[in-house]
CSV table of C-alpha atoms in Angstrom, one decimal:
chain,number,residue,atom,x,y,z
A,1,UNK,CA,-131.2,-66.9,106.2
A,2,UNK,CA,-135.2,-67.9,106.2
A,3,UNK,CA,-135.9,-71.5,105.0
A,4,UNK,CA,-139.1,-72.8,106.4
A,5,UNK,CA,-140.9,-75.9,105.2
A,6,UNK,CA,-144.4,-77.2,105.1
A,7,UNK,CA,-144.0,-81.0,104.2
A,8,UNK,CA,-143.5,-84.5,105.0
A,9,UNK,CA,-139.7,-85.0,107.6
A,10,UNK,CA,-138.2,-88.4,106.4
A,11,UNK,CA,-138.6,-91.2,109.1
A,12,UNK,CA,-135.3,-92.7,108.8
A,13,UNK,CA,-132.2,-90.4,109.4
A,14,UNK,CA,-133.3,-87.4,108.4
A,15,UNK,CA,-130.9,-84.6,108.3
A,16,UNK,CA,-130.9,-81.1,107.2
A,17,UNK,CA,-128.4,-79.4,104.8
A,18,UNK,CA,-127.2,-76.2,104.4
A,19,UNK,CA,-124.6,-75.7,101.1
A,20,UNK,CA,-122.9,-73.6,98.9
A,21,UNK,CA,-122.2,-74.8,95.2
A,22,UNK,CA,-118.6,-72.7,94.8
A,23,UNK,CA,-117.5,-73.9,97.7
A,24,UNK,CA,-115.3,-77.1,98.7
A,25,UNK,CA,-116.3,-78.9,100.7
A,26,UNK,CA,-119.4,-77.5,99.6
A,27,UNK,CA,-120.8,-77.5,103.5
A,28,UNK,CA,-121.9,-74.8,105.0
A,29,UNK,CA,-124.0,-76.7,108.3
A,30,UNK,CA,-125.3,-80.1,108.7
A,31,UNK,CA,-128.1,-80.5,111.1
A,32,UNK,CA,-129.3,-84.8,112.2
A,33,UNK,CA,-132.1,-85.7,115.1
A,34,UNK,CA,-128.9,-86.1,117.5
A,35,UNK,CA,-127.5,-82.4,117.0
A,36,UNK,CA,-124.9,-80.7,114.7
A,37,UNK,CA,-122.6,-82.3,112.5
A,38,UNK,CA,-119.9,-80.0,111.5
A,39,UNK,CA,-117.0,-82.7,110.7
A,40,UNK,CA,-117.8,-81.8,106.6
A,41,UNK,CA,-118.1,-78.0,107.5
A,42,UNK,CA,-116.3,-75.7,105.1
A,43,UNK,CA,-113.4,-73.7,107.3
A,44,UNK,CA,-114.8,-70.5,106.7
A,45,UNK,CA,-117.8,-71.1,108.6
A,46,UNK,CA,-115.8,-72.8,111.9
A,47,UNK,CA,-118.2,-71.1,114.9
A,48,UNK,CA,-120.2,-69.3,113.1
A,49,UNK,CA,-123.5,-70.7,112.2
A,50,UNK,CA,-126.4,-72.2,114.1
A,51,UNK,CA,-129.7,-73.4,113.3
A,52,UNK,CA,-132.7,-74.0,115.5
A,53,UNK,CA,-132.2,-76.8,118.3
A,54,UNK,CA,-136.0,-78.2,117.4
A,55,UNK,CA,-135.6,-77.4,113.7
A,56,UNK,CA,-136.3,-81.3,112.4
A,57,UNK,CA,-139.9,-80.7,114.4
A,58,UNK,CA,-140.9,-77.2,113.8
A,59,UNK,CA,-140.1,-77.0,109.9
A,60,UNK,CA,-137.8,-74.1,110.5
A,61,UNK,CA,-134.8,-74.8,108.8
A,62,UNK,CA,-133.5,-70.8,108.8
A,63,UNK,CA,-130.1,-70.9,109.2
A,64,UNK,CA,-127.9,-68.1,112.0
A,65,UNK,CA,-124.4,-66.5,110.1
A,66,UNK,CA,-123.0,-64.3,112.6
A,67,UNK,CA,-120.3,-61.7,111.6
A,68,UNK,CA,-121.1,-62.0,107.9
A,69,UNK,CA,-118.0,-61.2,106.2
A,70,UNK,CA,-118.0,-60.1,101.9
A,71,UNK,CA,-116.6,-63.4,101.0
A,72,UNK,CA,-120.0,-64.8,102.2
A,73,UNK,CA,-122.2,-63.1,99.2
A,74,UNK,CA,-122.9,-66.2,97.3
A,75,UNK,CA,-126.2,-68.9,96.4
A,76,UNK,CA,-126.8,-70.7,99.1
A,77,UNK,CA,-129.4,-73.8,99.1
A,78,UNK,CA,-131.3,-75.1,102.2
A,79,UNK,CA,-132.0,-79.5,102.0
A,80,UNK,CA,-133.4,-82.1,103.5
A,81,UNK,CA,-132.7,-86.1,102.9
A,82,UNK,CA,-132.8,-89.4,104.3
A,83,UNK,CA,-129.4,-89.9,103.1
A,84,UNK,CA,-131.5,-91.9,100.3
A,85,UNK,CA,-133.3,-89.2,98.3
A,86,UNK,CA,-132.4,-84.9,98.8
A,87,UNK,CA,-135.1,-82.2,98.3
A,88,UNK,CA,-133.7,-78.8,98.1
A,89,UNK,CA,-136.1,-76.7,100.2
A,90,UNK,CA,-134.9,-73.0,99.5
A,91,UNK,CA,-132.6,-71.5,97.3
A,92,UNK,CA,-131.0,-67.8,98.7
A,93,UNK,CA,-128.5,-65.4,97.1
A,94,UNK,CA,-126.9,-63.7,100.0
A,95,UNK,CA,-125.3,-59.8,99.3
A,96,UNK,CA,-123.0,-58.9,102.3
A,97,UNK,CA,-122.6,-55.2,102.4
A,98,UNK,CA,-118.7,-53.6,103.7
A,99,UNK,CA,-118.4,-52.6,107.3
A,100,UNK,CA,-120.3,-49.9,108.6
A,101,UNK,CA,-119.5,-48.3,111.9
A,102,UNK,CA,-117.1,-50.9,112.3
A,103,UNK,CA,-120.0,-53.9,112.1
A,104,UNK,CA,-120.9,-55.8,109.4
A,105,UNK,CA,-124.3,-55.4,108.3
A,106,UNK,CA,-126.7,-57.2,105.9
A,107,UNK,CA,-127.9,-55.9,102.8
A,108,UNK,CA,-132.0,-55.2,102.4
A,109,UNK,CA,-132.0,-58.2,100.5
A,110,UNK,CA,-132.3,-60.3,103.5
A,111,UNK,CA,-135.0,-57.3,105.4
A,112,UNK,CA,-138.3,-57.4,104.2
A,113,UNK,CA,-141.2,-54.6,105.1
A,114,UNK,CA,-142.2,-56.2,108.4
A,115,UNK,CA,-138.6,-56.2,110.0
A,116,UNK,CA,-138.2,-55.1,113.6
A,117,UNK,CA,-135.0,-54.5,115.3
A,118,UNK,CA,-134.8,-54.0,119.3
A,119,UNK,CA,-132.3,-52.8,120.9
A,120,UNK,CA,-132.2,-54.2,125.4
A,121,UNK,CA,-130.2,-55.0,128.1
A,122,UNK,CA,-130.3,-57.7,130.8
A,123,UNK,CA,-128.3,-56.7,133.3
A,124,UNK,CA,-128.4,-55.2,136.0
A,125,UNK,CA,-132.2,-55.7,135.2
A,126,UNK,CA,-133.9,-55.8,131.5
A,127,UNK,CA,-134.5,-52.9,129.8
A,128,UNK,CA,-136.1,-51.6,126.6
A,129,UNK,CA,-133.3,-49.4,125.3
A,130,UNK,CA,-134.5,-48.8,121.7
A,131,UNK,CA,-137.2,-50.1,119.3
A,132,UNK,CA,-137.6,-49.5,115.6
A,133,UNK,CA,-141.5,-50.2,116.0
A,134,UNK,CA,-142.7,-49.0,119.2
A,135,UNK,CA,-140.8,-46.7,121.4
A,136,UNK,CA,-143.5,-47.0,124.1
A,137,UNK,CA,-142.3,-49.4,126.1
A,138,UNK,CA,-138.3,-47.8,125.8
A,139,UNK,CA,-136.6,-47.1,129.7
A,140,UNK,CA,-137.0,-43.9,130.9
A,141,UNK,CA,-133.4,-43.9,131.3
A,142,UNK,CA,-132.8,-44.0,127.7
A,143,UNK,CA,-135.5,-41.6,126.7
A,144,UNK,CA,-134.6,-38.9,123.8
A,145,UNK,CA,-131.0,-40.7,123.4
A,146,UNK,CA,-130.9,-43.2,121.4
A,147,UNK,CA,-131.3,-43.2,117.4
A,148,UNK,CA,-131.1,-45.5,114.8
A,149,UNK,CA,-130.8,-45.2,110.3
A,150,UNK,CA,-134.6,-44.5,109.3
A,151,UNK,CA,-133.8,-46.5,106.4
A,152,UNK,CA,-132.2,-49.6,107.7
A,153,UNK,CA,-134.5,-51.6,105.4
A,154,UNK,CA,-132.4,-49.8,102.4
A,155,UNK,CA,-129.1,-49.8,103.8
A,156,UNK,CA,-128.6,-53.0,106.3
A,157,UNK,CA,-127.4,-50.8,108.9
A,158,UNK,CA,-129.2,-51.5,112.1
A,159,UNK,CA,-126.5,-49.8,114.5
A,160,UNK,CA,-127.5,-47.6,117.5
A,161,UNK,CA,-126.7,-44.1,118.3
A,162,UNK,CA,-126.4,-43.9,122.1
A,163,UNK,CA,-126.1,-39.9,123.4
A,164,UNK,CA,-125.0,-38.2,125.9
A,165,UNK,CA,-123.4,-40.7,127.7
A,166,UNK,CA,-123.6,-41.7,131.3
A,167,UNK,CA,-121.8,-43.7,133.9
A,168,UNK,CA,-124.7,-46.3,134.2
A,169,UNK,CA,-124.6,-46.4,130.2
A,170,UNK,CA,-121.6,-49.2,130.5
A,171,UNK,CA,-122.1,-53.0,129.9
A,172,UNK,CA,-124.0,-55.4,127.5
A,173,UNK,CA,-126.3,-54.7,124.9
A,174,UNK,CA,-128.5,-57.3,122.9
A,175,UNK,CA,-129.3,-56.5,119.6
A,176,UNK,CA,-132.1,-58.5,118.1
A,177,UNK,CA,-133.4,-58.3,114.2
A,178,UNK,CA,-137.0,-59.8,113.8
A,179,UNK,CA,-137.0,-60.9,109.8
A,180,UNK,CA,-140.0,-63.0,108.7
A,181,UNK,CA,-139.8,-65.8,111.2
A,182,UNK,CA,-136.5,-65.5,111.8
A,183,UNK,CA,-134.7,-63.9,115.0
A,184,UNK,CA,-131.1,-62.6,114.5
A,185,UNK,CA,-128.9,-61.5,118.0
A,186,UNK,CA,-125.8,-60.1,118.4
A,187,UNK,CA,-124.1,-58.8,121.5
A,188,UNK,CA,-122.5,-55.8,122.0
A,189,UNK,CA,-120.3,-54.8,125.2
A,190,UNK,CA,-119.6,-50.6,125.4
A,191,UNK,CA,-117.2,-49.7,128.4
A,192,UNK,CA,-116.9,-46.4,129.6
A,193,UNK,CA,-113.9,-45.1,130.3
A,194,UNK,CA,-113.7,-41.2,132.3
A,195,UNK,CA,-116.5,-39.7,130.7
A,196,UNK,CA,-116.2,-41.3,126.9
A,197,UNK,CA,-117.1,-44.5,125.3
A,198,UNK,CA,-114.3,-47.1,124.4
A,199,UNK,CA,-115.3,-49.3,121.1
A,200,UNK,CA,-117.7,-51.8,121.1
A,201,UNK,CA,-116.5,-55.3,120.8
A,202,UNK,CA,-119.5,-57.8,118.7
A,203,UNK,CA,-118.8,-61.0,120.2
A,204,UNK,CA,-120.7,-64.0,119.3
């Protein structure tokens, strides 16, 4: 979720707040100089958010929900105080669209015009394996077999189509969304199993 801000950081203790009205404890992630404090934080979001390690220096505030679940649609608000005085920053209505293809997905809400999505691996070296923008730079191993929704900005679903599958096909796939200035990544491990694919497992 994008929060970025322009102005003045409070000398003394600042910290940065992320919260959710209908909630209690109303928490959602507390960020200080020192690092996370998630003492506060509601259950629901145990291991599963993240901001920027440099956020209190760089402005960006954007806060990282991985594996969005339905129950998460709601008005989130993005703060920052010295304890002393809070100014809300950004104020976000999240929409969490049902499972697709086994993944949850976000709604368009959250994918403006200008979002990218890449599809790579790492290992056994890096690879391009599919880009939404610019296929020039995709492996040749890949070439003509991947696919992804045309209209992902619509529907959310930024899922990969891999086929024709191979033996060398098997392993760890990195799939990054580029979304104003925010980067969202979530792995993905395919095994292949006597000539088919397995399910992918999203891990965190």
């Amino acid at each position: 979720m994008p929060c970025i801000y322009s102005g003045v950081i409070p000398e003394d203790n600042p910290f940065l707040l992320w919260t959710r009205s209908d909630l209690s404890p109303n928490s959602v992630h507390l960020r200080r100089e020192n690092g996370d404090d998630l003492k506060n934080q509601n259950q629901r979001f145990r291991n599963r958010t993240s901001m920027n390690p440099d956020a209190l220096y760089t402005g960006n505030f954007s806060l990282t929900l991985r594996k969005p679940e339905q129950d998460d649609g709601g008005n989130y608000s993005c703060s920052i105080s010295d304890g002393v005085k809070e100014r809300t920053v950004k104020q976000i209505h999240l929409k969490v669209k049902g499972q697709i293809n086994k993944q949850q997905t976000l709604t368009s809400s959250l994918l403006p015009e200008d979002t990218s999505v890449e599809w790579t691996r790492s290992e056994p070296e890096f690879m391009m394996v599919h880009s939404s923008s610019n296929q020039r730079n995709q492996d040749g191993f890949y070439r003509d077999r991947t696919e992804m929704s045309k209209d992902f900005l619509r529907t959310g679903d930024v899922s990969l189509t891999l086929r024709n599958p191979r033996d060398g096909d098997g392993g760890r796939y990195v799939c990054t969304v580029h979304r104003d200035q925010d980067v969202l990544r979530q792995t993905v491990v395919l095994k292949y199993v006597k000539g088919q694919y397995r399910k992918s497992s999203w891990s965190s």
